[in-house]
Amino acid sequence: MMKSWLEKRADLSPDKVGLYCNKNVWTFREMEEEATVLAEKIWPYLKNQMPVALLITNQPQSVFLIHALQKIRVPVLMLNNRLTYEEWQYQLKDSQAQLVIYEDRFGIEADSAVSIDELKQSERKKLTAFDSQDVCSIMYTSGTTGNPKGVIQTYENHFASASGSAFNIGLDPEDIWLCAVPLFHISGYSILMRSVVYGIAVRLYEKFDEHEMNNDLVNGKGSIVSVVTTMLQRLLDVKSDRYHSFFRCMILGGGPAPLHMVERCHSEKIPVYQSYGMTETSSQFTTLSPADASRKIGSSGKPLFPGEMKIADQDGGKCAVNEIGEILVKGPSVTRGYLNNESATNEALTDGWLKTGDVGYLDHEGFLYVADRRSDLIISGGENIYPAEVESVLASHPAVREAGVVGKKDEKWGEVPVAFLVMADQVKSESLEQFLRERLAGYKIPKLFMFVEELPRNAAGKLVRRKLKKEIDHESF
Amino acid sequence: MMKSWLEKRADLSPDKVGLYCNKNVWTFREMEEEATVLAEKIWPYLKNQMPVALLITNQPQSVFLIHALQKIRVPVLMLNNRLTYEEWQYQLKDSQAQLVIYEDRFGIEADSAVSIDELKQSERKKLTAFDSQDVCSIMYTSGTTGNPKGVIQTYENHFASASGSAFNIGLDPEDIWLCAVPLFHISGYSILMRSVVYGIAVRLYEKFDEHEMNNDLVNGKGSIVSVVTTMLQRLLDVKSDRYHSFFRCMILGGGPAPLHMVERCHSEKIPVYQSYGMTETSSQFTTLSPADASRKIGSSGKPLFPGEMKIADQDGGKCAVNEIGEILVKGPSVTRGYLNNESATNEALTDGWLKTGDVGYLDHEGFLYVADRRSDLIISGGENIYPAEVESVLASHPAVREAGVVGKKDEKWGEVPVAFLVMADQVKSESLEQFLRERLAGYKIPKLFMFVEELPRNAAGKLVRRKLKKEIDHESF
């Protein structure tokens, strides 16, 4: 029985602050005590080594719960709290989760579920030895097929990701990492892992507020910040004072930054590391350093040490410099596969190389340019929306014959989904929306429905979303 | 086929300086070019995946050779260049090395050996694919049994060691690590690994010279330095100016520092991290931070993240706080065993826990105090001397009946070996010395021979070196 990372960290730096949230502060020792109590309360609920699901928001107790499950060494299934009840049920069933622990605000019925309030009132039972289990966390992502798949993240994956990031941006033992991204995403979860691995504090925000974060950056409350493009834009919109000298850099996810944003950051002396990564790579996989940002506009940089990347053509051969193909990644931060889904795992992974489904090229210096994310992935306010998933729900409506979903540029969210529909019967948009609302998270619901005679398809009958996208980009709404 | 660490590093930071030596400078790209040429020249000599031995001194070309062997992904056997011909032969045979590459100053005869000068004149042959091989390096260490054993160090071991060190002392992308310790030791070899993993430069010294290093520290030529106690003492002896603000810290190996040294460093504002580690842990395993140095005199600190340590009693049970027992270590930097030596591996390793053979205790805060190194290990100028090994060579002399070897305190070297001998026939010290000189490295040869009637032994007939040591400490020579 090995110690959990938090326990090990608490041994090393017991009196160092590990967590800030609102006006509260916890040392690593105090965090370890909180996690131990929770672990001893969860323990009696467990029957086996199957995953335990967490349905939580960004709260200190969520941090302690995550560490409590690492103490028990049972994999945690991080449920996206913006999904619908039906989407949660899919993940719980598919992952064969043995227990759901949920914040009281989320009502959930499952064979085995306990609210955090109930949990807190239950008895503690001293932990005994349990088998080592190298799966740390599971997060579902939808592929191009429409069926969400559970990405397996091992301790090694998280450790390699944390190391690679430190070797890239350096590490100051006094660093504080600001976390306003969701803990159930790899973007937030990976910050918690870095905190215990590095021995640095996290400042956790219940939700992102540009004024609050701006104040904290001006007042020296954080040295590193994880943001997506929309968050960075909102931060720039409210910025008037200089950030404190304690601030070191921003890690920007969710696609490369537009030129004007790069220029603004450069003139404001905000070092931004643009990154490319996904649930399958346990967070950022490539980053573009601020030094390279202006000469490599649109690039996502180079793979973190010791990750490797190659671009493959349709036959799996290696593409030449500047030639577009599928992006493949390999390294210790890359997932070993999808939970309970051998066929998807075999399809995605060959000799450790993971097909990302994204398309791009490497320039002559090895810098990555992502041409198309997962072919048709829509990124809205930092959330991934897979068109195939929304299309499959739309097509399940009795009045819908065919559906095609693409992203439309949006000033606030980056992109929003738009649906093209071939109808069997007439139906109102409101009724369609109601139907979707029961089955899909709000951010996935198309903001616009376009009723058409037919959808563009290629010779093999496959939907050509590129053509829909062209249509959208030329329309003005 | 994965890229070597150097190749990966050269992809990431091609124009960054990776190596300084004398007045010369190499970027990571230039180092990669040097390593590629050497790899392509070594490649035709290889027949299989067995180790290749290096017999080198601290030279830039040694650095390139080490990386060349990593490119080919064949394990490197690092030969200690201070050993005798006979000791080298033992290691070459035991490790089944397929080739020795040696600097011309060391004549060596082996079935397959090539001098570096010859190698440089041989043809290049383009590398083709080769099997992955996770053993990175092999270093021999003598145990208490007297027979040297080849410690297996994997890439994972080195990576974990490098990460743990960075999480401990932080990492500045501009760091320069000063290396005046031997590359064939884990102390020097691990600096090369950190350099490519972190992307920082090494400043290599052909040999340690306190004046040269003092100048470099005063003039901002290095930020981190690895030293052993004798080196630190010599540095303090010549120090007059303040070190440059670029200097960050010293990593001190080879036993805890004496109080006066800790106090001197504190008053001179030299942050010293005292460490405890061994070949089997791929470098430092515990460190004592400068902040704790004065309140924990004599301690070697706590294990680096995520390593673990426990103290075991004679039955393998866990010792209480402050109770002395054998030191056991576990974690990703710990060796998976000894080369071609299953019995030694099984004896040393249980469930990933390695018995260090060292004796010590943990205090109530988890700080390690080493009571006795490998029971009777002698550390002389940073080199380990195992009494059992010297005794066994002494006992092989026809005139010697029994031998006992212990360390005696020495102002310059820390300790020097002293031999107690029970003779069968009379023999002169000079003749004994000559006999030893053919079989043992110079630093292992006793500086004094004491002729006695009998050796102290316990009920089981086992030599009680402790009593010899007491005798030595009370003598004045």
CSV table of N, CA and C in Angstrom, one decimal, chain A residues 65-190:
chain,number,residue,atom,x,y,z
A,65,LEU,N,-12.6,15.5,-1.5
A,65,LEU,CA,-13.2,14.3,-2.0
A,65,LEU,C,-12.2,13.6,-3.1
A,66,ILE,N,-11.7,14.4,-4.0
A,66,ILE,CA,-10.8,13.8,-5.0
A,66,ILE,C,-9.6,13.2,-4.3
A,67,HIS,N,-9.0,13.8,-3.3
A,67,HIS,CA,-7.9,13.3,-2.6
A,67,HIS,C,-8.3,12.1,-1.8
A,68,ALA,N,-9.5,12.1,-1.2
A,68,ALA,CA,-10.0,11.0,-0.4
A,68,ALA,C,-10.1,9.7,-1.3
A,69,LEU,N,-10.5,9.9,-2.5
A,69,LEU,CA,-10.6,8.7,-3.4
A,69,LEU,C,-9.2,8.2,-3.8
A,70,GLN,N,-8.3,9.1,-3.9
A,70,GLN,CA,-6.9,8.7,-4.2
A,70,GLN,C,-6.3,8.0,-3.0
A,71,LYS,N,-6.7,8.3,-1.8
A,71,LYS,CA,-6.3,7.6,-0.6
A,71,LYS,C,-6.7,6.2,-0.7
A,72,ILE,N,-8.0,6.0,-1.1
A,72,ILE,CA,-8.6,4.6,-1.2
A,72,ILE,C,-8.1,3.9,-2.4
A,73,ARG,N,-7.5,4.7,-3.3
A,73,ARG,CA,-6.9,4.2,-4.6
A,73,ARG,C,-8.0,3.5,-5.4
A,74,VAL,N,-9.2,4.1,-5.4
A,74,VAL,CA,-10.2,3.7,-6.3
A,74,VAL,C,-10.3,4.8,-7.4
A,75,PRO,N,-10.6,4.4,-8.7
A,75,PRO,CA,-10.6,5.4,-9.7
A,75,PRO,C,-11.8,6.3,-9.5
A,76,VAL,N,-11.6,7.6,-9.8
A,76,VAL,CA,-12.8,8.5,-9.7
A,76,VAL,C,-13.3,8.8,-11.1
A,77,LEU,N,-14.6,8.8,-11.3
A,77,LEU,CA,-15.3,9.2,-12.5
A,77,LEU,C,-15.7,10.6,-12.3
A,78,MET,N,-15.1,11.6,-13.0
A,78,MET,CA,-15.5,13.0,-12.9
A,78,MET,C,-16.7,13.3,-13.8
A,79,LEU,N,-17.8,13.5,-13.2
A,79,LEU,CA,-19.0,13.8,-14.0
A,79,LEU,C,-19.1,15.3,-14.3
A,80,ASN,N,-19.3,15.6,-15.6
A,80,ASN,CA,-19.4,17.0,-16.0
A,80,ASN,C,-20.8,17.5,-15.4
A,81,ASN,N,-20.8,18.5,-14.6
A,81,ASN,CA,-22.0,18.9,-13.9
A,81,ASN,C,-23.0,19.6,-14.8
A,82,ARG,N,-22.6,19.9,-16.0
A,82,ARG,CA,-23.5,20.6,-16.9
A,82,ARG,C,-24.3,19.6,-17.8
A,83,LEU,N,-24.0,18.4,-17.7
A,83,LEU,CA,-24.7,17.4,-18.5
A,83,LEU,C,-26.1,17.2,-18.0
A,84,THR,N,-27.0,16.5,-18.8
A,84,THR,CA,-28.3,16.2,-18.3
A,84,THR,C,-28.3,14.9,-17.5
A,85,TYR,N,-29.4,14.6,-16.8
A,85,TYR,CA,-29.5,13.4,-16.1
A,85,TYR,C,-29.3,12.2,-16.9
A,86,GLU,N,-29.8,12.2,-18.2
A,86,GLU,CA,-29.6,11.1,-19.0
A,86,GLU,C,-28.2,10.8,-19.4
A,87,GLU,N,-27.5,11.9,-19.6
A,87,GLU,CA,-26.0,11.8,-20.0
A,87,GLU,C,-25.2,11.2,-18.8
A,88,TRP,N,-25.6,11.7,-17.6
A,88,TRP,CA,-24.9,11.1,-16.4
A,88,TRP,C,-25.2,9.6,-16.3
A,89,GLN,N,-26.4,9.2,-16.5
A,89,GLN,CA,-26.8,7.8,-16.4
A,89,GLN,C,-26.0,7.0,-17.4
A,90,TYR,N,-25.8,7.5,-18.6
A,90,TYR,CA,-25.0,6.8,-19.6
A,90,TYR,C,-23.6,6.5,-19.1
A,91,GLN,N,-23.0,7.5,-18.5
A,91,GLN,CA,-21.6,7.4,-18.0
A,91,GLN,C,-21.5,6.4,-16.8
A,92,LEU,N,-22.5,6.5,-15.9
A,92,LEU,CA,-22.5,5.7,-14.7
A,92,LEU,C,-22.6,4.2,-15.1
A,93,LYS,N,-23.5,4.0,-16.1
A,93,LYS,CA,-23.8,2.6,-16.5
A,93,LYS,C,-22.5,2.1,-17.3
A,94,ASP,N,-22.1,2.9,-18.2
A,94,ASP,CA,-20.9,2.5,-19.1
A,94,ASP,C,-19.7,2.2,-18.3
A,95,SER,N,-19.5,3.0,-17.2
A,95,SER,CA,-18.2,2.8,-16.4
A,95,SER,C,-18.4,1.8,-15.3
A,96,GLN,N,-19.6,1.3,-15.1
A,96,GLN,CA,-20.0,0.4,-14.0
A,96,GLN,C,-19.5,1.0,-12.7
A,97,ALA,N,-19.8,2.3,-12.5
A,97,ALA,CA,-19.4,2.9,-11.3
A,97,ALA,C,-20.2,2.3,-10.1
A,98,GLN,N,-19.5,2.1,-9.0
A,98,GLN,CA,-20.2,1.4,-7.9
A,98,GLN,C,-20.9,2.4,-7.0
A,99,LEU,N,-20.6,3.7,-7.1
A,99,LEU,CA,-21.2,4.7,-6.2
A,99,LEU,C,-21.1,6.1,-6.8
A,100,VAL,N,-22.1,6.9,-6.5
A,100,VAL,CA,-22.1,8.3,-6.9
A,100,VAL,C,-22.1,9.1,-5.7
A,101,ILE,N,-21.2,10.0,-5.6
A,101,ILE,CA,-21.2,11.0,-4.5
A,101,ILE,C,-21.5,12.4,-5.1
A,102,TYR,N,-22.6,13.0,-4.6
A,102,TYR,CA,-23.1,14.2,-5.3
A,102,TYR,C,-23.4,15.3,-4.4
A,103,GLU,N,-23.1,16.5,-4.8
A,103,GLU,CA,-23.5,17.7,-4.1
A,103,GLU,C,-25.0,17.8,-4.1
A,104,ASP,N,-25.6,18.2,-2.9
A,104,ASP,CA,-27.0,18.2,-2.8
A,104,ASP,C,-27.8,18.9,-3.8
A,105,ARG,N,-27.2,19.9,-4.4
A,105,ARG,CA,-27.9,20.7,-5.4
A,105,ARG,C,-28.2,19.8,-6.7
A,106,PHE,N,-27.5,18.7,-6.9
A,106,PHE,CA,-27.8,17.8,-8.0
A,106,PHE,C,-28.5,16.6,-7.5
A,107,GLY,N,-29.8,16.5,-7.8
A,107,GLY,CA,-30.6,15.3,-7.4
A,107,GLY,C,-30.2,14.2,-8.3
A,108,ILE,N,-29.8,13.1,-7.8
A,108,ILE,CA,-29.6,12.0,-8.7
A,108,ILE,C,-30.0,10.7,-8.1
A,109,GLU,N,-30.6,9.8,-8.9
A,109,GLU,CA,-31.1,8.5,-8.4
A,109,GLU,C,-30.2,7.5,-9.1
A,110,ALA,N,-29.6,6.6,-8.3
A,110,ALA,CA,-28.8,5.5,-8.9
A,110,ALA,C,-28.9,4.4,-7.9
A,111,ASP,N,-28.5,3.2,-8.3
A,111,ASP,CA,-28.5,2.1,-7.4
A,111,ASP,C,-27.8,2.4,-6.1
A,112,SER,N,-26.7,3.1,-6.3
A,112,SER,CA,-25.9,3.4,-5.1
A,112,SER,C,-25.5,4.9,-5.2
A,113,ALA,N,-26.0,5.7,-4.4
A,113,ALA,CA,-25.7,7.2,-4.5
A,113,ALA,C,-25.8,7.7,-3.1
A,114,VAL,N,-24.9,8.7,-2.8
A,114,VAL,CA,-25.0,9.3,-1.5
A,114,VAL,C,-24.7,10.8,-1.7
A,115,SER,N,-25.5,11.6,-1.0
A,115,SER,CA,-25.2,13.1,-1.1
A,115,SER,C,-24.1,13.4,-0.2
A,116,ILE,N,-23.4,14.5,-0.4
A,116,ILE,CA,-22.3,14.9,0.4
A,116,ILE,C,-22.7,15.1,1.9
A,117,ASP,N,-23.9,15.7,2.0
A,117,ASP,CA,-24.5,15.9,3.4
A,117,ASP,C,-24.7,14.6,4.1
A,118,GLU,N,-25.3,13.7,3.4
A,118,GLU,CA,-25.4,12.3,4.1
A,118,GLU,C,-24.1,11.8,4.4
A,119,LEU,N,-23.2,11.9,3.5
A,119,LEU,CA,-21.8,11.3,3.7
A,119,LEU,C,-21.2,11.8,4.9
A,120,LYS,N,-21.3,13.2,5.1
A,120,LYS,CA,-20.7,13.8,6.2
A,120,LYS,C,-21.2,13.3,7.5
A,121,GLN,N,-22.5,12.9,7.5
A,121,GLN,CA,-23.1,12.4,8.8
A,121,GLN,C,-22.9,10.9,9.0
A,122,SER,N,-22.2,10.2,8.1
A,122,SER,CA,-22.1,8.8,8.3
A,122,SER,C,-20.9,8.5,9.1
A,123,GLU,N,-20.8,7.3,9.6
A,123,GLU,CA,-19.7,6.8,10.5
A,123,GLU,C,-18.4,6.7,9.7
A,124,ARG,N,-17.3,6.9,10.5
A,124,ARG,CA,-16.0,6.7,9.9
A,124,ARG,C,-15.6,5.3,10.2
A,125,LYS,N,-14.9,4.7,9.2
A,125,LYS,CA,-14.3,3.4,9.5
A,125,LYS,C,-12.9,3.4,9.0
A,126,LYS,N,-12.0,2.9,9.9
A,126,LYS,CA,-10.6,3.0,9.7
A,126,LYS,C,-10.3,2.3,8.4
A,127,LEU,N,-9.4,2.9,7.5
A,127,LEU,CA,-9.0,2.3,6.3
A,127,LEU,C,-8.1,1.1,6.6
A,128,THR,N,-8.4,0.0,5.9
A,128,THR,CA,-7.4,-1.1,5.9
A,128,THR,C,-6.7,-1.2,4.6
A,129,ALA,N,-5.8,-2.1,4.5
A,129,ALA,CA,-5.0,-2.2,3.2
A,129,ALA,C,-5.9,-2.5,2.0
A,130,PHE,N,-5.6,-1.9,0.9
A,130,PHE,CA,-6.4,-2.3,-0.3
A,130,PHE,C,-5.4,-2.4,-1.4
A,131,ASP,N,-5.8,-3.1,-2.5
A,131,ASP,CA,-5.0,-3.3,-3.6
A,131,ASP,C,-4.6,-2.0,-4.3
A,132,SER,N,-3.4,-2.0,-4.8
A,132,SER,CA,-2.9,-0.9,-5.6
A,132,SER,C,-3.7,-0.9,-6.9
A,133,GLN,N,-4.0,0.3,-7.4
A,133,GLN,CA,-4.8,0.4,-8.6
A,133,GLN,C,-4.3,1.6,-9.3
A,134,ASP,N,-3.8,1.4,-10.5
A,134,ASP,CA,-3.1,2.5,-11.1
A,134,ASP,C,-3.9,3.5,-11.9
A,135,VAL,N,-5.3,3.2,-12.0
A,135,VAL,CA,-6.2,4.1,-12.7
A,135,VAL,C,-6.5,5.2,-11.6
A,136,CYS,N,-6.3,6.4,-12.0
A,136,CYS,CA,-6.5,7.5,-11.1
A,136,CYS,C,-7.9,8.2,-11.3
A,137,SER,N,-8.2,8.5,-12.6
A,137,SER,CA,-9.4,9.2,-12.9
A,137,SER,C,-9.9,8.8,-14.3
A,138,ILE,N,-11.2,9.0,-14.4
A,138,ILE,CA,-11.9,8.7,-15.7
A,138,ILE,C,-12.7,9.9,-16.1
A,139,MET,N,-12.6,10.3,-17.3
A,139,MET,CA,-13.4,11.4,-17.8
A,139,MET,C,-13.9,11.0,-19.2
A,140,TYR,N,-15.2,11.3,-19.3
A,140,TYR,CA,-15.9,10.9,-20.6
A,140,TYR,C,-15.7,12.0,-21.6
A,141,THR,N,-15.4,11.6,-22.9
A,141,THR,CA,-15.4,12.6,-24.0
A,141,THR,C,-16.1,11.9,-25.1
A,142,SER,N,-16.9,12.7,-25.9
A,142,SER,CA,-17.6,12.1,-27.0
A,142,SER,C,-16.6,12.1,-28.2
A,143,GLY,N,-16.6,11.1,-28.9
A,143,GLY,CA,-15.8,11.0,-30.1
A,143,GLY,C,-16.6,11.4,-31.3
A,144,THR,N,-16.1,11.2,-32.5
A,144,THR,CA,-16.8,11.5,-33.7
A,144,THR,C,-18.0,10.5,-33.9
A,145,THR,N,-18.0,9.4,-33.2
A,145,THR,CA,-19.1,8.4,-33.4
A,145,THR,C,-20.3,8.8,-32.6
A,146,GLY,N,-20.2,9.8,-31.7
A,146,GLY,CA,-21.4,10.2,-30.9
A,146,GLY,C,-21.5,9.6,-29.6
A,147,ASN,N,-20.9,8.4,-29.4
A,147,ASN,CA,-21.0,7.7,-28.1
A,147,ASN,C,-19.9,8.2,-27.2
A,148,PRO,N,-20.2,8.8,-26.0
A,148,PRO,CA,-19.1,9.2,-25.1
A,148,PRO,C,-18.3,8.0,-24.7
A,149,LYS,N,-17.0,8.2,-24.5
A,149,LYS,CA,-16.1,7.2,-24.1
A,149,LYS,C,-15.3,7.6,-22.9
A,150,GLY,N,-15.1,6.7,-22.0
A,150,GLY,CA,-14.4,7.0,-20.7
A,150,GLY,C,-12.9,6.9,-20.9
A,151,VAL,N,-12.3,8.1,-20.8
A,151,VAL,CA,-10.8,8.1,-21.0
A,151,VAL,C,-10.2,7.7,-19.6
A,152,ILE,N,-9.3,6.7,-19.7
A,152,ILE,CA,-8.6,6.3,-18.5
A,152,ILE,C,-7.3,7.1,-18.3
A,153,GLN,N,-7.2,7.7,-17.1
A,153,GLN,CA,-6.0,8.5,-16.8
A,153,GLN,C,-5.3,7.8,-15.6
A,154,THR,N,-4.1,7.4,-15.8
A,154,THR,CA,-3.4,6.7,-14.7
A,154,THR,C,-2.6,7.7,-13.9
A,155,TYR,N,-2.1,7.3,-12.7
A,155,TYR,CA,-1.2,8.2,-11.9
A,155,TYR,C,0.0,8.5,-12.7
A,156,GLU,N,0.5,7.6,-13.5
A,156,GLU,CA,1.7,7.9,-14.3
A,156,GLU,C,1.3,9.0,-15.3
A,157,ASN,N,0.2,8.9,-15.9
A,157,ASN,CA,-0.2,10.0,-16.9
A,157,ASN,C,-0.2,11.3,-16.2
A,158,HIS,N,-0.8,11.4,-15.1
A,158,HIS,CA,-0.9,12.7,-14.4
A,158,HIS,C,0.5,13.2,-14.0
A,159,PHE,N,1.3,12.2,-13.5
A,159,PHE,CA,2.7,12.6,-13.1
A,159,PHE,C,3.5,13.1,-14.2
A,160,ALA,N,3.4,12.4,-15.4
A,160,ALA,CA,4.2,12.8,-16.5
A,160,ALA,C,3.7,14.2,-17.0
A,161,SER,N,2.4,14.4,-17.0
A,161,SER,CA,1.9,15.7,-17.4
A,161,SER,C,2.4,16.8,-16.5
A,162,ALA,N,2.3,16.6,-15.2
A,162,ALA,CA,2.8,17.6,-14.3
A,162,ALA,C,4.3,17.9,-14.5
A,163,SER,N,5.1,16.8,-14.6
A,163,SER,CA,6.5,17.0,-14.8
A,163,SER,C,6.8,17.8,-16.1
A,164,GLY,N,6.2,17.4,-17.2
A,164,GLY,CA,6.4,18.1,-18.5
A,164,GLY,C,6.1,19.5,-18.4
A,165,SER,N,5.0,19.9,-17.7
A,165,SER,CA,4.6,21.3,-17.6
A,165,SER,C,5.7,22.1,-16.8
A,166,ALA,N,6.2,21.4,-15.7
A,166,ALA,CA,7.2,22.1,-14.9
A,166,ALA,C,8.5,22.3,-15.7
A,167,PHE,N,8.9,21.3,-16.5
A,167,PHE,CA,10.1,21.5,-17.3
A,167,PHE,C,9.9,22.5,-18.3
A,168,ASN,N,8.7,22.8,-18.7
A,168,ASN,CA,8.4,23.8,-19.7
A,168,ASN,C,8.5,25.3,-19.1
A,169,ILE,N,7.7,25.5,-18.0
A,169,ILE,CA,7.5,26.9,-17.5
A,169,ILE,C,8.4,27.1,-16.3
A,170,GLY,N,9.1,26.1,-15.8
A,170,GLY,CA,9.9,26.2,-14.6
A,170,GLY,C,9.0,26.1,-13.4
A,171,LEU,N,9.6,26.1,-12.2
A,171,LEU,CA,8.8,25.8,-11.0
A,171,LEU,C,9.4,26.6,-9.9
A,172,ASP,N,8.6,27.5,-9.3
A,172,ASP,CA,9.0,28.2,-8.1
A,172,ASP,C,8.3,27.6,-6.9
A,173,PRO,N,9.0,27.1,-5.9
A,173,PRO,CA,8.3,26.5,-4.8
A,173,PRO,C,7.2,27.4,-4.1
A,174,GLU,N,7.2,28.7,-4.4
A,174,GLU,CA,6.2,29.6,-3.9
A,174,GLU,C,5.1,29.9,-4.9
A,175,ASP,N,5.1,29.2,-6.0
A,175,ASP,CA,4.0,29.4,-7.0
A,175,ASP,C,2.6,29.2,-6.4
A,176,ILE,N,1.6,29.9,-6.9
A,176,ILE,CA,0.2,29.7,-6.6
A,176,ILE,C,-0.5,29.6,-7.9
A,177,TRP,N,-1.2,28.5,-8.2
A,177,TRP,CA,-1.9,28.3,-9.4
A,177,TRP,C,-3.4,28.7,-9.3
A,178,LEU,N,-3.9,29.6,-10.1
A,178,LEU,CA,-5.3,30.0,-10.1
A,178,LEU,C,-6.1,29.0,-10.9
A,179,CYS,N,-7.2,28.5,-10.3
A,179,CYS,CA,-8.0,27.5,-10.9
A,179,CYS,C,-9.5,28.0,-11.0
A,180,ALA,N,-9.9,28.5,-12.1
A,180,ALA,CA,-11.3,28.9,-12.3
A,180,ALA,C,-12.0,28.0,-13.3
A,181,VAL,N,-11.2,27.0,-13.8
A,181,VAL,CA,-11.8,26.1,-14.7
A,181,VAL,C,-12.3,24.9,-13.9
A,182,PRO,N,-13.2,24.1,-14.5
A,182,PRO,CA,-13.9,23.1,-13.7
A,182,PRO,C,-13.0,22.0,-13.3
A,183,LEU,N,-13.2,21.5,-12.0
A,183,LEU,CA,-12.4,20.4,-11.5
A,183,LEU,C,-12.8,19.1,-12.2
A,184,PHE,N,-14.0,19.0,-12.8
A,184,PHE,CA,-14.4,17.8,-13.5
A,184,PHE,C,-13.7,17.7,-14.9
A,185,HIS,N,-13.1,18.8,-15.4
A,185,HIS,CA,-12.4,18.8,-16.6
A,185,HIS,C,-10.9,18.4,-16.3
A,186,ILE,N,-10.2,18.0,-17.3
A,186,ILE,CA,-8.8,17.7,-17.1
A,186,ILE,C,-8.1,19.0,-16.8
A,187,SER,N,-8.6,20.1,-17.4
A,187,SER,CA,-7.9,21.4,-17.1
A,187,SER,C,-7.9,21.7,-15.6
A,188,GLY,N,-9.0,21.5,-14.9
A,188,GLY,CA,-9.0,21.8,-13.5
A,188,GLY,C,-8.4,20.6,-12.6
A,189,TYR,N,-8.8,19.4,-13.0
A,189,TYR,CA,-8.2,18.3,-12.2
A,189,TYR,C,-6.7,18.2,-12.3
A,190,SER,N,-6.1,18.6,-13.4
A,190,SER,CA,-4.7,18.5,-13.5
A,190,SER,C,-4.0,19.6,-12.6
